[in-house]
PDB file of C-alpha atoms in Angstrom:
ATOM      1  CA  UNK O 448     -82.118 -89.796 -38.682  1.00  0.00           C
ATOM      2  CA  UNK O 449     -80.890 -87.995 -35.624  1.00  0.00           C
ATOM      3  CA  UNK O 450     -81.633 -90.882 -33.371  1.00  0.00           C
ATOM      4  CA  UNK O 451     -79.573 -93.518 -35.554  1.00  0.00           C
ATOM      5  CA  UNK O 452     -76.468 -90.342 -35.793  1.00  0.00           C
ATOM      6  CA  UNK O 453     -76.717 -90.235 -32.126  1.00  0.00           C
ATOM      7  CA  UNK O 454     -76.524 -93.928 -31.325  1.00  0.00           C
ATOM      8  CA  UNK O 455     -73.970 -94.300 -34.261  1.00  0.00           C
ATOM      9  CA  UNK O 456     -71.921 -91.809 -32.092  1.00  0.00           C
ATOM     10  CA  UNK O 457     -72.738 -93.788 -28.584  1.00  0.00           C
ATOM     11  CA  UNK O 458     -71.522 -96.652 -30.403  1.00  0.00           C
ATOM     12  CA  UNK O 459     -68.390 -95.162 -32.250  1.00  0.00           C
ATOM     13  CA  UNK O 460     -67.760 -93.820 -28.637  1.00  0.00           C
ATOM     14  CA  UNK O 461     -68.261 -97.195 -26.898  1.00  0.00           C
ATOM     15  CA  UNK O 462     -66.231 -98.658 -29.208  1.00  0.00           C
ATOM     16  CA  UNK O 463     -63.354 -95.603 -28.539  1.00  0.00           C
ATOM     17  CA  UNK O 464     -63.597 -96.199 -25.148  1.00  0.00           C
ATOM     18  CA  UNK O 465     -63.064-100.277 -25.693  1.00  0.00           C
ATOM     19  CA  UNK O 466     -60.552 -99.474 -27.685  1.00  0.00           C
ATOM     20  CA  UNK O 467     -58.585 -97.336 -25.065  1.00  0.00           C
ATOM     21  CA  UNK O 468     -59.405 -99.755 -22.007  1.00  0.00           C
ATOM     22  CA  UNK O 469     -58.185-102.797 -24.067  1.00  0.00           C
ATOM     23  CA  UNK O 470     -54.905-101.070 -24.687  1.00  0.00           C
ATOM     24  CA  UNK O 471     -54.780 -99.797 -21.129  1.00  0.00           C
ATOM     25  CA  UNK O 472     -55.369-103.514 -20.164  1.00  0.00           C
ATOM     26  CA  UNK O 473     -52.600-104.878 -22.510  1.00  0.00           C
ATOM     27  CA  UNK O 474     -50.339-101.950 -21.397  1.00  0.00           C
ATOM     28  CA  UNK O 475     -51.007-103.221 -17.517  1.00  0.00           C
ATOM     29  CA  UNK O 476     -50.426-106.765 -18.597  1.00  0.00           C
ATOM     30  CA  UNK O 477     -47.103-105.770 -20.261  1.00  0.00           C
ATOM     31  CA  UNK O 478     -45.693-103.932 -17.301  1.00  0.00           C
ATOM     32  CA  UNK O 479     -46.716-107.208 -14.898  1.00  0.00           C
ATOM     33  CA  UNK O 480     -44.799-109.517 -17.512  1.00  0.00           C
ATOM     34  CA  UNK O 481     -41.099-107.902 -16.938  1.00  0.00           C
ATOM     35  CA  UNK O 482     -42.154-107.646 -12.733  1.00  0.00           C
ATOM     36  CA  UNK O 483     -43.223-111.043 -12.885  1.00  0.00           C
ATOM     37  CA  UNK O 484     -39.889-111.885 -14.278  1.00  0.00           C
ATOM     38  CA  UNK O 485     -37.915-109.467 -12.218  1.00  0.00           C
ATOM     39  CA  UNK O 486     -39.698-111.116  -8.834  1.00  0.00           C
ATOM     40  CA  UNK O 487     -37.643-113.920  -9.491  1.00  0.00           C
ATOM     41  CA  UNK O 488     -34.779-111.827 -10.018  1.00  0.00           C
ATOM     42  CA  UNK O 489     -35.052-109.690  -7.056  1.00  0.00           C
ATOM     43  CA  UNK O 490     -36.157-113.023  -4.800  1.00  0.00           C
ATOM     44  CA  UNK O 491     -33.315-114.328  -6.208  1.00  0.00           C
ATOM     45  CA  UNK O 492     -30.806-111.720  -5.412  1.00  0.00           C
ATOM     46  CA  UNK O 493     -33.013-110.586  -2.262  1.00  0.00           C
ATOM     47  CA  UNK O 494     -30.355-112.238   0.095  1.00  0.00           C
ATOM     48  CA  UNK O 495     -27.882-109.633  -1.744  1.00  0.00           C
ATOM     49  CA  UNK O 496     -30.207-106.676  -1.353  1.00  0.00           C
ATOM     50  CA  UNK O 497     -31.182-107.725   2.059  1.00  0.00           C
ATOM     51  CA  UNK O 498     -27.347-107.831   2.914  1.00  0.00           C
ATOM     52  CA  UNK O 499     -26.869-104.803   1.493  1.00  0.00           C
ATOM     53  CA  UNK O 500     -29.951-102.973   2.871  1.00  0.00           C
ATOM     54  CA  UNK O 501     -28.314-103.979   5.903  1.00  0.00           C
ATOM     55  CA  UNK O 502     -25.041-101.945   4.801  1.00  0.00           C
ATOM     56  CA  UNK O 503     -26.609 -98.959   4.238  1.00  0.00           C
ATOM     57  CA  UNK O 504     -28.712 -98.869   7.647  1.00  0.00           C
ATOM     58  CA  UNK O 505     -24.876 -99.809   9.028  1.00  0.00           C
ATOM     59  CA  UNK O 506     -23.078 -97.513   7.331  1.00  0.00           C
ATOM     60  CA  UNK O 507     -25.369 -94.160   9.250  1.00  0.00           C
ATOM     61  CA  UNK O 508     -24.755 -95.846  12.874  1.00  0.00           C
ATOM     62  CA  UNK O 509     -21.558 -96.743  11.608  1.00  0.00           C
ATOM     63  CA  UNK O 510     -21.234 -93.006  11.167  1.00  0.00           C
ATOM     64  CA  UNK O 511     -22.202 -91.466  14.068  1.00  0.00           C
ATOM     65  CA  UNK O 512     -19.919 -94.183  16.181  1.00  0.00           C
ATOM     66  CA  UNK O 513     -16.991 -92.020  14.318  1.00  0.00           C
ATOM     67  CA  UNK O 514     -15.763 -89.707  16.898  1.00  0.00           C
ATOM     68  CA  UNK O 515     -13.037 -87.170  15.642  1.00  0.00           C
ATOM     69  CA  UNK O 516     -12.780 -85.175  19.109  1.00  0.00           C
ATOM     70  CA  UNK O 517     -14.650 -85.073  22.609  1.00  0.00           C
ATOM     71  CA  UNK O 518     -15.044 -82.184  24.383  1.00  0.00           C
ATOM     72  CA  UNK O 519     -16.546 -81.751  27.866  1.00  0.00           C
ATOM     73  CA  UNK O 520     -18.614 -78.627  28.623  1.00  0.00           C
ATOM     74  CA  UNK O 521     -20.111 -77.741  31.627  1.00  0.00           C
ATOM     75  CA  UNK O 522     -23.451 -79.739  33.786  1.00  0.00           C
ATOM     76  CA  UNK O 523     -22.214 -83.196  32.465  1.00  0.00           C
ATOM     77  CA  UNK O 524     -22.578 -82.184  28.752  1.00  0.00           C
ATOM     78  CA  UNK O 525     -20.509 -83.644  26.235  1.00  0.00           C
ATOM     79  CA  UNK O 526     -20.136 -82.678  22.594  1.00  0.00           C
ATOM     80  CA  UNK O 527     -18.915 -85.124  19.740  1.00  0.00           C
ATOM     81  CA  UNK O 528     -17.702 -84.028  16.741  1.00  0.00           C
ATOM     82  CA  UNK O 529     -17.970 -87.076  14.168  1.00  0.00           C
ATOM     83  CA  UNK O 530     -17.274 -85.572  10.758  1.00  0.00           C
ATOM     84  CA  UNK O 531     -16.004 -82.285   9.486  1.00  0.00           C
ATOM     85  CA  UNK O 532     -16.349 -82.286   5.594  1.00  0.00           C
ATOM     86  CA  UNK O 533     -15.111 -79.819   2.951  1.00  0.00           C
ATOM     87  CA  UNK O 534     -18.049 -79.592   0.493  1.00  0.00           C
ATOM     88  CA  UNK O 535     -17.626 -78.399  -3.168  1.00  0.00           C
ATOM     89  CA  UNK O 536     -19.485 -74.979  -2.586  1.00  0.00           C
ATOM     90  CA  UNK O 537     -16.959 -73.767  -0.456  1.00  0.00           C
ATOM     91  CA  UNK O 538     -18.209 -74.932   3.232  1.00  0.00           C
ATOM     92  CA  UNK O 539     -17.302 -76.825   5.534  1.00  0.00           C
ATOM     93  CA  UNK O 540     -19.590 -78.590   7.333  1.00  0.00           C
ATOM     94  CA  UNK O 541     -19.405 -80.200  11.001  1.00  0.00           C
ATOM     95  CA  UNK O 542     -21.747 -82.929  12.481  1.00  0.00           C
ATOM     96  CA  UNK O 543     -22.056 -84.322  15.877  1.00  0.00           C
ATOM     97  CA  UNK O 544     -23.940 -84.928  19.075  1.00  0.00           C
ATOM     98  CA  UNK O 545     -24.461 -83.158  22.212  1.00  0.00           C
ATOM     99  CA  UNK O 546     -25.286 -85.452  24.907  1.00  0.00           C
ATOM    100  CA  UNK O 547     -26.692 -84.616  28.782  1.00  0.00           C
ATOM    101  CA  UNK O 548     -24.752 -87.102  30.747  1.00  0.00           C
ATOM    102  CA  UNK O 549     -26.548 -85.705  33.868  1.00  0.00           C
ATOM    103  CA  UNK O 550     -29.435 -86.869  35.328  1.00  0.00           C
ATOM    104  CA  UNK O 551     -30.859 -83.446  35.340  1.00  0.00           C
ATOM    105  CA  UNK O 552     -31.971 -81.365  32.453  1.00  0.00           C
ATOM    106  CA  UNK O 553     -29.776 -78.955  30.690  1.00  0.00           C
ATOM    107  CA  UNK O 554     -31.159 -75.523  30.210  1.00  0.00           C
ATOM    108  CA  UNK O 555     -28.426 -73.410  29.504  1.00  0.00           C
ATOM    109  CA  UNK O 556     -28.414 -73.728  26.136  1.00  0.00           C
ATOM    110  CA  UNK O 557     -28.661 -69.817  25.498  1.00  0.00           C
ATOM    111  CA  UNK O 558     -25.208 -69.465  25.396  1.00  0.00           C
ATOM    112  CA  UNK O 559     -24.479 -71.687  22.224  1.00  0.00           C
ATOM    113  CA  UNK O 560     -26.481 -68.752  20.268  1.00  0.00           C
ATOM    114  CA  UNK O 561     -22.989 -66.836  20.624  1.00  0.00           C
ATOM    115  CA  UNK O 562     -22.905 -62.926  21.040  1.00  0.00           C
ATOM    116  CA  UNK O 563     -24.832 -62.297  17.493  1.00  0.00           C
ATOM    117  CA  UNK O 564     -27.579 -63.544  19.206  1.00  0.00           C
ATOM    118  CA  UNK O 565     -29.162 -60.339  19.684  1.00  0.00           C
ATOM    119  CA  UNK O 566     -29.193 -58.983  15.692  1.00  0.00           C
ATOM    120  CA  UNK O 567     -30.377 -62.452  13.917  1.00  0.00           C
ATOM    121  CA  UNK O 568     -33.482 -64.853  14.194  1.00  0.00           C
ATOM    122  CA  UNK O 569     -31.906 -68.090  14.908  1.00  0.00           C
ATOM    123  CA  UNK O 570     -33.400 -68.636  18.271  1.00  0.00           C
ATOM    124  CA  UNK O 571     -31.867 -71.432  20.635  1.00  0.00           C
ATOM    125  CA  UNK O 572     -29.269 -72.858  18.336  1.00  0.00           C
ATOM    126  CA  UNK O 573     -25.455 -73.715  17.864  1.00  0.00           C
ATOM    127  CA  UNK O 574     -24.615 -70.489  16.007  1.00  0.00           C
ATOM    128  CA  UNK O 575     -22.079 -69.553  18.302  1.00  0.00           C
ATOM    129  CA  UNK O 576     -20.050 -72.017  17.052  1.00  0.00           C
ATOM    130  CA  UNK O 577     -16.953 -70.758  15.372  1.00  0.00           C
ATOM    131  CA  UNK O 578     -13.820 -72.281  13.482  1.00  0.00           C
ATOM    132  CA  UNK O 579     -10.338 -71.122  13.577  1.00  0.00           C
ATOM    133  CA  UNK O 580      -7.340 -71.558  11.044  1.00  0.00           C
ATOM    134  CA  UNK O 581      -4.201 -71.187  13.341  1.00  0.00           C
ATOM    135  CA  UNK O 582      -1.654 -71.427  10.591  1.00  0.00           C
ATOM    136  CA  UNK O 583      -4.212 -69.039   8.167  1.00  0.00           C
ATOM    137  CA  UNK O 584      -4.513 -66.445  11.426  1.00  0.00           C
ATOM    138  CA  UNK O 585      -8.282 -66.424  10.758  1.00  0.00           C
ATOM    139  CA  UNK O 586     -11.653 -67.264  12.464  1.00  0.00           C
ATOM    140  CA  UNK O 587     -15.088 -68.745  10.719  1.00  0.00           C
ATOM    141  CA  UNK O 588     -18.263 -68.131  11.851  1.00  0.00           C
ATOM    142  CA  UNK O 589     -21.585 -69.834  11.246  1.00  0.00           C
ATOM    143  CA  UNK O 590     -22.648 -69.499   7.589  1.00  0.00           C
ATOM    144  CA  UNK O 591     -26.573 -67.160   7.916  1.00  0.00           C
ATOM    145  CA  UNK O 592     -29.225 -67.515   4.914  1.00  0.00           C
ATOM    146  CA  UNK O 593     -30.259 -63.886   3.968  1.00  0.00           C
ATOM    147  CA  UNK O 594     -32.809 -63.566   6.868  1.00  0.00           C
ATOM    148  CA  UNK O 595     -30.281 -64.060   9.236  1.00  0.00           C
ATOM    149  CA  UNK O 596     -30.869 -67.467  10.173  1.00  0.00           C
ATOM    150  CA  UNK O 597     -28.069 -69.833  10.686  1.00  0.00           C
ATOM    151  CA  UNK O 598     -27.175 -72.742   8.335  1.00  0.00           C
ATOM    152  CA  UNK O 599     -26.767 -74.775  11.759  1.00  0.00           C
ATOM    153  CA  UNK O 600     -28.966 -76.688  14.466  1.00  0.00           C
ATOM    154  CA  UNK O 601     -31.316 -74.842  15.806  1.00  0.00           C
ATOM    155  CA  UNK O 602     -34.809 -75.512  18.063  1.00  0.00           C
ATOM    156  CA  UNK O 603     -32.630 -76.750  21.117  1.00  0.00           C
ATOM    157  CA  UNK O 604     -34.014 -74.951  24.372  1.00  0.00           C
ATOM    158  CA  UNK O 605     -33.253 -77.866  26.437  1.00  0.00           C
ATOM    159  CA  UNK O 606     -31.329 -81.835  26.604  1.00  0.00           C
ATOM    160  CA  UNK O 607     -33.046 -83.675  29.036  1.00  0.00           C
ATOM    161  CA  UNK O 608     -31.181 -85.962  31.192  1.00  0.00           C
ATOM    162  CA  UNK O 609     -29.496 -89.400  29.241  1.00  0.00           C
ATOM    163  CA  UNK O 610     -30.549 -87.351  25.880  1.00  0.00           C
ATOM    164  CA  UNK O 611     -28.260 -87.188  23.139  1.00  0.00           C
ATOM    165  CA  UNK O 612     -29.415 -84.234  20.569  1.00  0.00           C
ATOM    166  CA  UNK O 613     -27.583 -84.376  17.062  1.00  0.00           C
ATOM    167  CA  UNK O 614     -25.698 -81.090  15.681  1.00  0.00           C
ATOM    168  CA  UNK O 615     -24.395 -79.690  12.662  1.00  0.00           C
ATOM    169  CA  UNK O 616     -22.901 -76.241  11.552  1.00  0.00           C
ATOM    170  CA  UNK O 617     -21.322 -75.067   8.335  1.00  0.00           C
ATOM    171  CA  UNK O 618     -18.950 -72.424   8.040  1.00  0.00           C
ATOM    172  CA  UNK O 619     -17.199 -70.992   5.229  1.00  0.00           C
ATOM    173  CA  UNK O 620     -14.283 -73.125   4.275  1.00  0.00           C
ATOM    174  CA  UNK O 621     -10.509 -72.561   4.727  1.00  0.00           C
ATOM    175  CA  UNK O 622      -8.153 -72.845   2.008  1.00  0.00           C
ATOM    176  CA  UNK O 623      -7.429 -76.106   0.721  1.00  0.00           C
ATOM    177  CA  UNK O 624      -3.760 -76.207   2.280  1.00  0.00           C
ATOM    178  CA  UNK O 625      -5.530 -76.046   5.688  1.00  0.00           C
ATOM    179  CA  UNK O 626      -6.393 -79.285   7.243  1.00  0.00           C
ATOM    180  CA  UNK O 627      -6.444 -78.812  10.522  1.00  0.00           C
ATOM    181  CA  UNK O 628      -9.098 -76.385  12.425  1.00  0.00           C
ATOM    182  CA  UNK O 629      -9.990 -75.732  16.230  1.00  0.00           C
ATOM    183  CA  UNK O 630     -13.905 -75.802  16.824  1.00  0.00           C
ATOM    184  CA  UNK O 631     -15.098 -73.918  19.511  1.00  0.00           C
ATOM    185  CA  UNK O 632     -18.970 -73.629  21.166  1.00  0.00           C
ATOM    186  CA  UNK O 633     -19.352 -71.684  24.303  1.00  0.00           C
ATOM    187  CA  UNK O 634     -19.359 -73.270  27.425  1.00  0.00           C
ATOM    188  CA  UNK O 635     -17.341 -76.375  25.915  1.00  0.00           C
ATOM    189  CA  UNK O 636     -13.471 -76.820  25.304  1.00  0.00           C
ATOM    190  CA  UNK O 637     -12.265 -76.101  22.263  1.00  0.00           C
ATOM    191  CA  UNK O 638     -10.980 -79.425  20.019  1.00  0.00           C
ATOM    192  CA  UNK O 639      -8.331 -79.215  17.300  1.00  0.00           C
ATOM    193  CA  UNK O 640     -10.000 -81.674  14.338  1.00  0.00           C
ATOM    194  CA  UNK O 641      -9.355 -82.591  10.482  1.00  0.00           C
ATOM    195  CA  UNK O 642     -11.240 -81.679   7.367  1.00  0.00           C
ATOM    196  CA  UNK O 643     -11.855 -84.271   5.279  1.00  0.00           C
ATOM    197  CA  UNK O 644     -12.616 -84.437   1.769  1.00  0.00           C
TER     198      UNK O 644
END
C-alpha cells in the first residue's frame, strides 16, 4: 500500500513537473513568436537604428569638440572648458580637458588641489578650481561630499606628453540672473564662460 502511495506520488510529481516544463516551454515559444516578428521589424528599421546609433556615438565627440574657452597654463598645458551646465539641484557643473602639449611629462599637478589641500582627502585633483560671479561680488568653490572629498576630478598625479586627461568640477550655482562666470585653476588663466541651461 505504501509502495503504490509512493509511486502514485512519483507519478503525480512527474506529472507536476511535465506540467510546469510544458508551460515553461510554451511560455519560451511565446516570447520567440513576438522576437521572431520584431527581427523583421528591427532588420527592417536597422538602417534607422544603425543611423541613429551612429548619432548618439556623434553626439559625445560632437561634445567634447565644443570648446567654450581656452586657457593656457604653464609647461605647454592647455585647459578646455566645453560645457558649464546649471543642474536642477542647485550646481553647476563644468567639463573639459586638460591636455600636455609638451613632449615632456607634466608633474606639477599639486597645485590644482588649491590651498584646502592640506584639511581634505581629495588627493591630486582639480579642487582648486573656483568660480566667480563678478556682477553677484561672490566666489564658488568646489562642492566636498561629507568626508571632504571633492565632487571634481581627481587621481591626476601626472599628463604625460600628447595626453589629453578629461575634467569636471561642480560648484554651487549662482543665481539664475547670472550667466556669465570666470573659472579659475591655479597655474592657468582665468576664462570668463556661460552657464547654460
Amino acid at each position: 500500500m505504501s509502495i503504490r502511495h509512493t509511486v502514485r506520488v512519483r507519478g503525480g510529481a512527474a506529472a507536476a513537473v511535465a506540467a510546469v516544463l510544458t508551460l515553461a516551454l510554451a511560455g519560451c515559444g511565446g516570447d520567440e513568436k513576438p522576437k521572431a516578428k520584431e527581427s523583421p521589424n528591427s532588420s527592417a528599421s536597422q538602417p534607422s537604428s544603425g543611423s541613429s546609433a551612429s548619432t548618439p556615438a556623434s553626439n559625445p565627440s560632437a561634445a567634447p569638440t565644443q570648446v567654450l574657452a581656452t586657457v593656457n597654463g604653464e609647461s605647454g598645458v592647455v585647459l578646455t572648458i566645453n560645457a558649464v551646465t546649471r543642474d536642477a539641484g542647485g550646481f553647476v557643473t563644468i567639463n573639459g580637458q586638460i591636455k600636455n602639449t609638451s613632449n615632456q611629462q607634466f608633474v606639477k599637478t599639486a597645485a590644482w588641489r588649491g590651498s584646502e589641500r592640506d584639511l581634505t582627502g581629495s588627493g591630486e585633483s582639480v579642487a582648486g578650481a573656483t568660480l566667480v560671479d563678478k556682477a553677484g561680488k561672490k566666489r564658488y568653490y568646489v562642492l566636498r561630499d561629507t568626508d571632504g572629498r571633492c565632487l571634481c576630478t581627481t587621481g591626476v598625479a601626472a599628463i604625460d606628453a600628447g595626453a589629453t586627461v578629461p575634467f569636471f568640477a561642480q560648484f554651487p550655482a549662482p543665481p539664475a540672473t547670472t550667466t556669465d562666470v570666470e573659472f579659475s585653476l591655479p597655474t592657468f588663466a582665468s576664462a570668463v564662460v556661460k552657464i547654460s541651461g
